Coordinates of C-alpha atoms and ligand atoms in Angstrom, one line a residue:
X1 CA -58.7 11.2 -48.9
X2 CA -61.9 10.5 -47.4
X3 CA -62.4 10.5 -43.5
X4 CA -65.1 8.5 -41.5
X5 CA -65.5 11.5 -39.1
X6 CA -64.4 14.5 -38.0
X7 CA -63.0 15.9 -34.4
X8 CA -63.2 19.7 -33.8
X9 CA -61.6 21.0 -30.5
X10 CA -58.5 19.3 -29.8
X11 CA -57.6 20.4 -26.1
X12 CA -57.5 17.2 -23.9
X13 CA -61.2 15.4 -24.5
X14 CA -61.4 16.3 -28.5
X15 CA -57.7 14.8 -28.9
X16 CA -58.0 12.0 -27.0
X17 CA -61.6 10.8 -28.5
X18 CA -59.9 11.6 -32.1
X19 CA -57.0 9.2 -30.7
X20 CA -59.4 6.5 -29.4
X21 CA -61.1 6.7 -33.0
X22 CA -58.0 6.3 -34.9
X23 CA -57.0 3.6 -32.7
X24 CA -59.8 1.4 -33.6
X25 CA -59.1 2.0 -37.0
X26 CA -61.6 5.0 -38.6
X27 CA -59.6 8.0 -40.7
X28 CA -60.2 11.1 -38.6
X29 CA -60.4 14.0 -39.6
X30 CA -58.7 16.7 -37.1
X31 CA -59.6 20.7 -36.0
X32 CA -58.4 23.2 -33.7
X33 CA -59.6 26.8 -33.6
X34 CA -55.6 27.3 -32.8
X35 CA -53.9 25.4 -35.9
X36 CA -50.4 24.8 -34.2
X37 CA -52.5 21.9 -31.5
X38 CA -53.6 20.2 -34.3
X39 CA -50.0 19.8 -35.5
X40 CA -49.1 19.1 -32.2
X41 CA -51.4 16.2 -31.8
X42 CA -50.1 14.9 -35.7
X43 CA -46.3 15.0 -34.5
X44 CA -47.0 12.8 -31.1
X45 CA -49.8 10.7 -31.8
X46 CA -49.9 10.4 -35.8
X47 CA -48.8 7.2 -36.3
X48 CA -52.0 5.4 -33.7
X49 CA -53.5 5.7 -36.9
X50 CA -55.2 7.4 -40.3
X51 CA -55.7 11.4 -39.5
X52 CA -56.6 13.7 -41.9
X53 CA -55.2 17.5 -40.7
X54 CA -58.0 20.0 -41.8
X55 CA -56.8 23.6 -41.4
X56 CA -59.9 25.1 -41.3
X57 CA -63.7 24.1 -40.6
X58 CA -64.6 24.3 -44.3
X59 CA -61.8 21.7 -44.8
X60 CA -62.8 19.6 -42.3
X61 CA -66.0 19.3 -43.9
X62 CA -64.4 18.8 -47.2
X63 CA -62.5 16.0 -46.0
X64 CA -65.2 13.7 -44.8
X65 CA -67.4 11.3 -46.3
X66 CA -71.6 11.8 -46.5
X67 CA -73.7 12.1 -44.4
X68 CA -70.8 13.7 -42.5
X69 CA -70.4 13.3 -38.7
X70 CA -68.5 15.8 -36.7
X71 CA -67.9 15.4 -33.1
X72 CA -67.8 18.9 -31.5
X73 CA -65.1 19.0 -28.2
X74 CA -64.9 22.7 -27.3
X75 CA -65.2 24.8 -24.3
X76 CA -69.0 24.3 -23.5
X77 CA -71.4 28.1 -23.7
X78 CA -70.0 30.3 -26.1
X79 CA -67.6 28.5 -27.3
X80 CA -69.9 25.9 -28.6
X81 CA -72.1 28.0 -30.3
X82 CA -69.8 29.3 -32.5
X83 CA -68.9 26.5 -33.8
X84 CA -71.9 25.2 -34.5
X85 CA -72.7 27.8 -36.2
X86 CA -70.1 28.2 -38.5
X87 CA -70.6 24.7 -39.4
X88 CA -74.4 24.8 -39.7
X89 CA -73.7 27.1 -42.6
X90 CA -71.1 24.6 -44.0
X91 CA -72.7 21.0 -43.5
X92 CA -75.9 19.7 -45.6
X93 CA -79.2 18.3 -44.7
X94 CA -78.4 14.9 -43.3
X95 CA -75.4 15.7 -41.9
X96 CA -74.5 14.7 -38.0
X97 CA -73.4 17.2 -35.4
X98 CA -72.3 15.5 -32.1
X99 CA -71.7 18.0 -29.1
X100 CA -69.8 16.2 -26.9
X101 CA -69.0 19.1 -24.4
X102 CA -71.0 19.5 -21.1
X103 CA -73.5 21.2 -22.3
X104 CA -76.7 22.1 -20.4
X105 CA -79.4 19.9 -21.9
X106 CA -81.3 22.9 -22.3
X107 CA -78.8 24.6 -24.3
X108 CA -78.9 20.9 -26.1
X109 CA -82.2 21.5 -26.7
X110 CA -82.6 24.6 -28.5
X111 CA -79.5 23.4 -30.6
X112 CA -80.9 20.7 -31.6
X113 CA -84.4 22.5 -32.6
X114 CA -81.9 24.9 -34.5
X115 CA -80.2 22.4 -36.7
X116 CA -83.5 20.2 -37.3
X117 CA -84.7 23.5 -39.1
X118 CA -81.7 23.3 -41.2
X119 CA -82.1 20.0 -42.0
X120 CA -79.2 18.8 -39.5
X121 CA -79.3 15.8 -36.6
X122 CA -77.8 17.7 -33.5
X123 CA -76.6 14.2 -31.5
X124 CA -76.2 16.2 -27.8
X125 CA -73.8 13.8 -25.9
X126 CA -72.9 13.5 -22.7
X127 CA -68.8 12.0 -22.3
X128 CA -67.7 10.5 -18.8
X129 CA -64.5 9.6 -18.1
X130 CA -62.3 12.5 -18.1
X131 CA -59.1 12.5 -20.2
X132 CA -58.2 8.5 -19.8
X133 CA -62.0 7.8 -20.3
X134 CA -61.9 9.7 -23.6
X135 CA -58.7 7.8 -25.3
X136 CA -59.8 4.3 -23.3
X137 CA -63.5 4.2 -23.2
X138 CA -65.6 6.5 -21.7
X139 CA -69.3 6.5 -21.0
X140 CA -70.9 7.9 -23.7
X141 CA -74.7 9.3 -23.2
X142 CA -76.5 10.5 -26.9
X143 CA -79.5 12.1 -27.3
X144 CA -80.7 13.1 -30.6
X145 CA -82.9 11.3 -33.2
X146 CA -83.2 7.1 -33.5
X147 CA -82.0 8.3 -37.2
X148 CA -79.1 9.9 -36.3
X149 CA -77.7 7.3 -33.7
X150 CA -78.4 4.5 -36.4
X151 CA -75.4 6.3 -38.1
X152 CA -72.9 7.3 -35.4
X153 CA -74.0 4.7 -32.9
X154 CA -72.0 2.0 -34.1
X155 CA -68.8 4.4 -34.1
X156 CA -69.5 5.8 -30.8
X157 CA -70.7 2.0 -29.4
X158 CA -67.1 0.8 -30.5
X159 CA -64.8 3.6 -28.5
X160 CA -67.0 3.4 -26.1
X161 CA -65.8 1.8 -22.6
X162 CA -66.6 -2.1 -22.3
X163 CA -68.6 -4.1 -19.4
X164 CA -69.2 -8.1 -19.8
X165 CA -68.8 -7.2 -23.5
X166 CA -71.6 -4.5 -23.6
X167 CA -70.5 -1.0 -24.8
X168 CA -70.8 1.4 -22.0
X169 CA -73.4 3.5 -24.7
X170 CA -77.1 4.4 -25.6
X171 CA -78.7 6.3 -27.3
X172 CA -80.6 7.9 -24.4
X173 CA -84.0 9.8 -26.1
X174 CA -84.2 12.7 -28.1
X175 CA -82.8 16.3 -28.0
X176 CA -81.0 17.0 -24.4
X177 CA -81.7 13.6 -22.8
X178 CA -77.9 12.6 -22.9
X179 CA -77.2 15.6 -21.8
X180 CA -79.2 15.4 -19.4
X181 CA -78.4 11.9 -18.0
X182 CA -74.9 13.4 -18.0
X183 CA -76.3 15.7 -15.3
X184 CA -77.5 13.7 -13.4
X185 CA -74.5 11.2 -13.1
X186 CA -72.6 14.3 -11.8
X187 CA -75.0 14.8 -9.3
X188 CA -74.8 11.3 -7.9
X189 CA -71.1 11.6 -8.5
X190 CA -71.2 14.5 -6.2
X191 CA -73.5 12.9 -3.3
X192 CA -71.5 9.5 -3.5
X193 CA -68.2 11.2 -3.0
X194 CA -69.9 13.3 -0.2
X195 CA -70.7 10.1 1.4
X196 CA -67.7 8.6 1.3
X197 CA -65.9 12.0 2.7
X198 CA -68.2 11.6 5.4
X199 CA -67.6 7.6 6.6
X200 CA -64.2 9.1 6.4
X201 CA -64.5 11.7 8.7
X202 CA -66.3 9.5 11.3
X203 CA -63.7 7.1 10.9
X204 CA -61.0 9.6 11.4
X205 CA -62.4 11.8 14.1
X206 CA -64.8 8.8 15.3
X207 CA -62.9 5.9 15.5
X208 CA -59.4 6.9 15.5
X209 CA -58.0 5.7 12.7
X210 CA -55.1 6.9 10.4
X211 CA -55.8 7.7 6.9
X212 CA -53.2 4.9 5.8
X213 CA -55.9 2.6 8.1
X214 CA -58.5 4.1 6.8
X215 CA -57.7 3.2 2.9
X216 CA -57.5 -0.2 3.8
X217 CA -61.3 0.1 4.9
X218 CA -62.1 1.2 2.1
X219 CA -59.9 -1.5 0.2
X220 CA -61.8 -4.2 1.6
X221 CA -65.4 -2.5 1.1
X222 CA -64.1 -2.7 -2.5
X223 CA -64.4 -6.2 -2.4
X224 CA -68.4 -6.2 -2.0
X225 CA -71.3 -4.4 -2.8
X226 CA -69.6 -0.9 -2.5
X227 CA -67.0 -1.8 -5.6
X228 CA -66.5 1.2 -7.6
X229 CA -64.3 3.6 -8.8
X230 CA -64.4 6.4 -6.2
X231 CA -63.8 3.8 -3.3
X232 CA -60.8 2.9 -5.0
X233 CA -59.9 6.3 -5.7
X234 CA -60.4 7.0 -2.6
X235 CA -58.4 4.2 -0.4
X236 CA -55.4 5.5 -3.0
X237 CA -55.8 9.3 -2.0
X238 CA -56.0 8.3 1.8
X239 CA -53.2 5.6 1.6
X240 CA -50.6 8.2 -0.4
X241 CA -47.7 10.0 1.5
X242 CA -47.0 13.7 0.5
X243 CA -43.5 13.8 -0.3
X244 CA -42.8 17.4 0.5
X245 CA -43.9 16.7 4.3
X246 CA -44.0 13.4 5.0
X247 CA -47.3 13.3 6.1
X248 CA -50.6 11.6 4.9
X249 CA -51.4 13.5 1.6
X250 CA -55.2 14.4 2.9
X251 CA -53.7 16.6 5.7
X252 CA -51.5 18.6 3.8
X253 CA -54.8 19.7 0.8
X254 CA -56.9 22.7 1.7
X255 CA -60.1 21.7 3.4
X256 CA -62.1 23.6 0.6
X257 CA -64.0 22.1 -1.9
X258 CA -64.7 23.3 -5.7
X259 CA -67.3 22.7 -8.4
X260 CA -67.7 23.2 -11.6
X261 CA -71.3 23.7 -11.8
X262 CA -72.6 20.3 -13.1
X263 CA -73.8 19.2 -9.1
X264 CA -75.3 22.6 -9.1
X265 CA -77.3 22.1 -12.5
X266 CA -78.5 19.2 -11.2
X267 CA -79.6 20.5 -7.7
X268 CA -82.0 23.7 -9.3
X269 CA -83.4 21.5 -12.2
X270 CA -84.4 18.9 -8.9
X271 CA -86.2 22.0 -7.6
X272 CA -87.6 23.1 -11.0
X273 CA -89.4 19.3 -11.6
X274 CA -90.0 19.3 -7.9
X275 CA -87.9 16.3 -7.4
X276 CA -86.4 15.7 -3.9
X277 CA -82.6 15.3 -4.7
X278 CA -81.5 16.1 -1.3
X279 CA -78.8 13.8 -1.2
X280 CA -77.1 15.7 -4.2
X281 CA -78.2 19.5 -2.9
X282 CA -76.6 18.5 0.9
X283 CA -73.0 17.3 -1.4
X284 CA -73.5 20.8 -3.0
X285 CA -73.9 22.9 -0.1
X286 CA -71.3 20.7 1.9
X287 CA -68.8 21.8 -0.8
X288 CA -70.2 25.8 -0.6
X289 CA -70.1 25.5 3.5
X290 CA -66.6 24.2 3.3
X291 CA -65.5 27.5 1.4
X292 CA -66.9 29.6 4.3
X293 CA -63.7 30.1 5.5
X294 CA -64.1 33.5 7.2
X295 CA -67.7 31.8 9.2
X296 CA -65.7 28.5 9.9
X297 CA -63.1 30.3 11.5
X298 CA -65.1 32.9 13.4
X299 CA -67.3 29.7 14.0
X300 CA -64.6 27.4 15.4
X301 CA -65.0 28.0 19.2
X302 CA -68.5 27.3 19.4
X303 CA -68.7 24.3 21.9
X304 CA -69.5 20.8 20.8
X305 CA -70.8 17.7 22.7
X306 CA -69.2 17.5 26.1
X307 CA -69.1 13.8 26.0
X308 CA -68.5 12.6 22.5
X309 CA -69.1 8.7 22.4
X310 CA -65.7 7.0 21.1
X311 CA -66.8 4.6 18.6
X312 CA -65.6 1.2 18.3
X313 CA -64.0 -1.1 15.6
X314 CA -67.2 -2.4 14.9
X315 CA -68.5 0.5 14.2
X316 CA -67.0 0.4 11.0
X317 CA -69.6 -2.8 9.6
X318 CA -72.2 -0.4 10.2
X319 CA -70.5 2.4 8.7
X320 CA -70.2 0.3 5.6
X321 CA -73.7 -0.3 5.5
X322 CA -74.8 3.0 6.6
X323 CA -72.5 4.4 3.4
X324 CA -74.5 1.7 1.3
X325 CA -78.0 2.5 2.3
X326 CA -77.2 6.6 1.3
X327 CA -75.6 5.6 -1.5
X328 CA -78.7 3.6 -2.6
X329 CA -81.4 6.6 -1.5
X330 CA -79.1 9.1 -3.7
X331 CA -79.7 7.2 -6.9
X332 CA -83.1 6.6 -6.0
X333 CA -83.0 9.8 -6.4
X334 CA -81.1 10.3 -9.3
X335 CA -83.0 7.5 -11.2
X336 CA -86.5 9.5 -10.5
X337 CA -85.3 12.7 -11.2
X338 CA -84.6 11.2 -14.7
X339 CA -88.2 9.5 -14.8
X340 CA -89.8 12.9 -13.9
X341 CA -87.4 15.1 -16.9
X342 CA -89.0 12.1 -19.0
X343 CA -93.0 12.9 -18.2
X344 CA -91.6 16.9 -18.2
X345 CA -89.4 16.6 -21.6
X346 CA -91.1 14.0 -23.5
X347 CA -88.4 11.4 -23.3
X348 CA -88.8 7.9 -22.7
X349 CA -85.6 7.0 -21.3
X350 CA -84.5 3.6 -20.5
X351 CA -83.4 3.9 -16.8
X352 CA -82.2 0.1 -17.1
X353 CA -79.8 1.3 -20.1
X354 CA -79.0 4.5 -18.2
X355 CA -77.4 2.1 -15.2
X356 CA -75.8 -0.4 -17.6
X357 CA -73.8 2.5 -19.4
X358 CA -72.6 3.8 -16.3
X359 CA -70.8 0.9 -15.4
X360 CA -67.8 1.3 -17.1
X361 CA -66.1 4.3 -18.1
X362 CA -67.6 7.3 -16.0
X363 CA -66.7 8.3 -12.6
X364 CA -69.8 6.4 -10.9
X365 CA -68.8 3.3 -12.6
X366 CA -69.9 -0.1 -10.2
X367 CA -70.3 -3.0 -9.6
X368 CA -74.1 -3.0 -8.3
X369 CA -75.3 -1.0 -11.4
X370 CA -76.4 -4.1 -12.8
X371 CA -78.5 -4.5 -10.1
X372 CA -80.4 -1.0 -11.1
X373 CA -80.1 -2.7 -14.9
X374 CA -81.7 -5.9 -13.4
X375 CA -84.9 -4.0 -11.5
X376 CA -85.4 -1.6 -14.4
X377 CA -85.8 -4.8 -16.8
X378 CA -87.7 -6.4 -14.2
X379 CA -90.2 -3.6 -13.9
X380 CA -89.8 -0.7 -16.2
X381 CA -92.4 1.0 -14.4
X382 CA -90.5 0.9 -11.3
X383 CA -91.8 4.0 -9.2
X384 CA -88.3 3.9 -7.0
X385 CA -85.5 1.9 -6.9
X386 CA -86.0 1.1 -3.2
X387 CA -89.1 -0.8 -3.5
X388 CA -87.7 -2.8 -6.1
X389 CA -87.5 -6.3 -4.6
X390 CA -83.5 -6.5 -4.0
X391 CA -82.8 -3.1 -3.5
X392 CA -86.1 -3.5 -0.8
X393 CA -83.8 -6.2 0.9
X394 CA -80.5 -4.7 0.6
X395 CA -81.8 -1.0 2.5
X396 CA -83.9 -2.8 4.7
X397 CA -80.5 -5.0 6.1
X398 CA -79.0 -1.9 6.2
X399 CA -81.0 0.7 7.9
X400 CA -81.0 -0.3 11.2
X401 CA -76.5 0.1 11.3
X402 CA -77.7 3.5 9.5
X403 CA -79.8 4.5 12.2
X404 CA -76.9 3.8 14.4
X405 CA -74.3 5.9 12.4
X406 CA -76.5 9.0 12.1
X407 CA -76.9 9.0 15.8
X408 CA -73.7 8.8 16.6
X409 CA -72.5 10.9 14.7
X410 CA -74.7 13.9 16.1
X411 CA -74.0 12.5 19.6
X412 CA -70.1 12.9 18.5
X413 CA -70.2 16.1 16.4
X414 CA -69.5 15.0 13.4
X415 CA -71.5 16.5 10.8
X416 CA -73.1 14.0 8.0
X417 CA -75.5 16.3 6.0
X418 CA -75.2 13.4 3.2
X419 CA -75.9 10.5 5.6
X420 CA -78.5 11.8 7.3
X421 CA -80.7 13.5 4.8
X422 CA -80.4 9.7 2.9
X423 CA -82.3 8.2 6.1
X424 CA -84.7 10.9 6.3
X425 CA -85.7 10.2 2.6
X426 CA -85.7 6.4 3.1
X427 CA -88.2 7.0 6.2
X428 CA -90.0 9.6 4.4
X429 CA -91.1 7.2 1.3
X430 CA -91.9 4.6 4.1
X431 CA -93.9 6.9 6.2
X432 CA -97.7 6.1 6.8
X433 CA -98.7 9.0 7.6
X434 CA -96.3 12.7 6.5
X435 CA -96.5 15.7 8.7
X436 CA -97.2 16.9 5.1
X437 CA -100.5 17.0 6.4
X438 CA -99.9 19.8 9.3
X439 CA -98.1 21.9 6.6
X440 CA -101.1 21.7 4.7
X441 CA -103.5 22.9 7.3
X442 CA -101.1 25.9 8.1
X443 CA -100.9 27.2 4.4
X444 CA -104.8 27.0 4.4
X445 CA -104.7 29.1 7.5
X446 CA -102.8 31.7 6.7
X447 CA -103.3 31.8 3.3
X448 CA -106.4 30.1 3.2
X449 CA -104.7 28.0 0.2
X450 CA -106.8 25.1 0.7
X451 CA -106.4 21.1 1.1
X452 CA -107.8 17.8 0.2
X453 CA -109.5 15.3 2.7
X454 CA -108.7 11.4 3.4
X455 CA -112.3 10.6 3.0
X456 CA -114.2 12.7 0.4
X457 CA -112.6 14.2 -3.0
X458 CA -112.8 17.9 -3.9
X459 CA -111.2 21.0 -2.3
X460 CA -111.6 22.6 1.4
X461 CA -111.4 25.7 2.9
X462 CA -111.9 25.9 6.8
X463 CA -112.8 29.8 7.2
X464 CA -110.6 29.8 10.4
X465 CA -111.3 33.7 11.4
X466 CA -115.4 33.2 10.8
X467 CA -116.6 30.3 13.2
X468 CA -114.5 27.5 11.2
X469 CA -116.6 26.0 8.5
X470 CA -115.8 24.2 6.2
X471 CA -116.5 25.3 2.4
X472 CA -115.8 23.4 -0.4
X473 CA -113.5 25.5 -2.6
Ligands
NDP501 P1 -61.8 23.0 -22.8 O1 -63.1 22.9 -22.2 O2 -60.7 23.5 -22.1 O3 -61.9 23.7 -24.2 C1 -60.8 24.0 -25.0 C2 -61.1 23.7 -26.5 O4 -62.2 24.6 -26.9 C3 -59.9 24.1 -27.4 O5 -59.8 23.2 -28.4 C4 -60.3 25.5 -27.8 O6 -59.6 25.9 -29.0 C5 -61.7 25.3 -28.0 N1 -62.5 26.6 -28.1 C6 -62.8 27.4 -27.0 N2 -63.5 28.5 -27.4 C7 -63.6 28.3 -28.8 C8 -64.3 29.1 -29.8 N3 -64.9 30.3 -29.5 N4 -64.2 28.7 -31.1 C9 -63.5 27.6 -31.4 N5 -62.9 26.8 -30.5 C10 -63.0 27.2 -29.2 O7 -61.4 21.5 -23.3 P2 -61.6 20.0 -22.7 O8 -60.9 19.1 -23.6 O9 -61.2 20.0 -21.3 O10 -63.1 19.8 -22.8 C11 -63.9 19.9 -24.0 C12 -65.3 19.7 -23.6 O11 -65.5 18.5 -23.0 C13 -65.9 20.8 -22.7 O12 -67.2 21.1 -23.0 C14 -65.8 20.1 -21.3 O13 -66.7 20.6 -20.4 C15 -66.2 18.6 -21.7 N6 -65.7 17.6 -20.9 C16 -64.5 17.7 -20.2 C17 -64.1 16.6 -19.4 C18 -62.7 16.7 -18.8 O14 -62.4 15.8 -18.0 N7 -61.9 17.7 -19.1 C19 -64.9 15.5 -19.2 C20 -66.1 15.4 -19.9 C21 -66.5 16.5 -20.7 P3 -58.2 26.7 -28.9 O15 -57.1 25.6 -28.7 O16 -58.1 27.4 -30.2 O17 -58.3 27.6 -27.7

């Protein structure tokens, strides 16, 4: 018997994607490194549809029909590249490799340039949705060659999540551009959940409110232009009781948060193309300062504001649009981060497809993504989201309630790293004039580094220890 495709890697993601395959009706083929999992997924799940149980990697390839197309779940690093290379040795030119871990795109790249010499398409893929977005629908970001995604696009377009009947998939550009784009949605995850934590915080220590209060907030800013998953997540976390205790579950976790790297990734390839993702590196370092528990605690007596304003209940309208205008500066900053890896990588990515796959299936998935769809069709030269003609009117009604927040909230002491670095980019872009200028004329002092004039092209040096002239450099 012939199989459509083949899963390798059957933890939680690989046997839940080979599940979602069968399910919509392809044989699958089915690996595991550790043989007895394989079984175990056969025993539970073998009757959602046609699997094929392959013992071994050669039999996996045996078992599946030409060109072959493998979708590789392991543990990203290592892990990966073992695989890949015992198959590499097994497969034949034409035949698909899909890497659907999180890996680096870098590591996606040099994959790919590896198989291409052996005559393979290496289809780097980025998944969202963790384990119910794998057997559901998740977000699925490919990279690889047009060729390649004319074959398994069509499978992965049709497990793929669903929005307004439009797979939640695309192929992306070549090499590590899905991969890529993968990054960067988990830096925006991280910066929008940052944002979020923070309106919490100032509507917990700020206004008063319970967190069972507080999830209704957040169940009514559902309603509008902040629908999305992690506001929904979020009024269920805040409105859930821990049993043990009785109290609200968010006073009972550990005030420490962890990553697993991706927010990082994201943060030091933002310094490497020399893009200003501050909205993601302030989520990154809120989670590291939160782990500083030995600082925090030695910290915790150092004195605050003596008169911290109490904020009212309508202080929580412009919270709502303060967490709005962030939000929309953070993938501002996402989206050019992705425009600049384009120029840098030689993709051409589609930023309008980028926002139209993310809204359904990943963890950023929402509602106003369509609006990012709608300026990047509008424009596809865009130069930022924000002076796109909506998203122009939507920051520009919000800022003003923003301003408000951020003030507060340094007149109360409550710290909104995410918040505030949002309206310092927003009235950065909009700046006339950047003290850029000052920094400029210091690094040519000391370092006699040199700097460009307003009214005349060409270089300058002002020889500041020898009478002051000006030479052209
Ligand atoms: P894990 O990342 O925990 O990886 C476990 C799987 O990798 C097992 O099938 C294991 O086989 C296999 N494996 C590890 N090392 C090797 C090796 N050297 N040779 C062969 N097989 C190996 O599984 P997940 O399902 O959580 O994730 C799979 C991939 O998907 C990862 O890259 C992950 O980052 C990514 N991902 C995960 C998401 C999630 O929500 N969990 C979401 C999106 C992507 P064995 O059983 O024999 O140990």
């Amino acid at each position: 018997r012939t199989a459509r495709i083949g899963v390798t890697g059957l933890a939680t993601m690989g046997s839940n994607l080979a599940r979602n395959l069968a399910r919509r009706g392809y044989t699958v083929a089915v690996h595991n490194r550790t043989q007895t999992k394989t079984r175990e997924l056969l025993d539970q799940y073998g009757d959602e549809g046609t699997f094929v149980e392959a013992a071994t990697l050669a039999d996996l390839v045996a078992a599946l029909e030409r060109p072959r197309q493998i979708i590789v779940m392991v543990k990203a690093g290592a892990g990966t590249d073992a695989v890949l290379d015992e198959l590499a040795e097994l497969l034949e030119p034409g035949d698909i490799l899909l890497d659907g871990g999180n890996a680096h795109f870098a590591d996606t790249r040099r994959r790919e340039a590896a198989m291409r010499e052996k005559g393979l398409h290496f289809v780097g893929t980025g998944i969202s949705g963790g384990e119910e977005g794998a057997l559901l629908g998740p977000s699925i970001m490919p990279g690889g060659s047009s060729e390649a995604y004319e074959q398994v696009g069509p499978v992965l377009e049709s497990i793929a999540a669903r929005v307004d009947g439009e797979p939640c998939c695309a192929r992306l550009g070549p090499d590590g551009a899905g991969h890529f784009v993968k990054m960067v949605h988990n830096g925006i995850e991280y910066a929008d959940m940052q944002l979020i934590a923070e309106t919490y915080d100032l509507l917990r220590r700020g206004s008063g409110l319970e967190p069972a209060e507080i999830a209704e907030v957040f169940r009514t800013w559902n309603e509008g232009d902040l629908e999305s998953y992690l506001i929904e997540i979020t009024a269920e976390v805040l409105a859930h009781v821990d049993p043990v205790t009785g109290k609200p579950f968010v006073d009972v976790i550990a005030d420490r948060a962890e990553q697993k790297g991706t927010g990082r990734w994201t943060v030091r390839e933002g310094l490497e193309l020399g893009e200003p993702v501050a909205g993601i590196a302030e989520a990154v370092f809120a989670r590291a300062l939160s782990g500083h528990v030995e600082q925090r605690a030695a910290a915790a007596n150092l004195p605050g504001p003596a008169a911290p304003p109490k904020l009212g209940t309508d202080f929580v309208d412009d919270l709502r649009e303060a967490l709005y205008g962030a939000k929309l500066a953070a993938y501002a900053q996402g989206f050019s981060m992705i425009t600049e890896a384009g120029r840098e990588y030689g993709w051409d990515i589609d930023l309008g497809a980028t926002a139209r796959i993310w809204r359904g299936g990943c963890i950023i998935r929402a509602r106003f993504l369509n609006r990012i769809t709608d300026a990047y069709k509008a424009n596809p030269e865009l130069v930022n989201l924000l002076v796109d003609d909506y998203f122009a009117e939507q920051i520009g009604r919000a800022q003003e309630a923003w301003r408000r927040v951020v003030s507060v909230a340094a007149a109360a002491g409550v710290p909104v790293p995410g918040l505030s670095s949002g309206l310092a980019y927003y009235d950065s872009l909009r700046a006339e004039r950047l003290p850029a200028a000052l920094v400029q004329g210091q690094r040519d002092y000391f370092g006699a580094h040199t700097y460009q004039r307003v009214d005349r092209p060409g270089s300058f040096h002002t020889r500041w220890s020898q009478g002051r002239d000006e030479v052209e450099a």
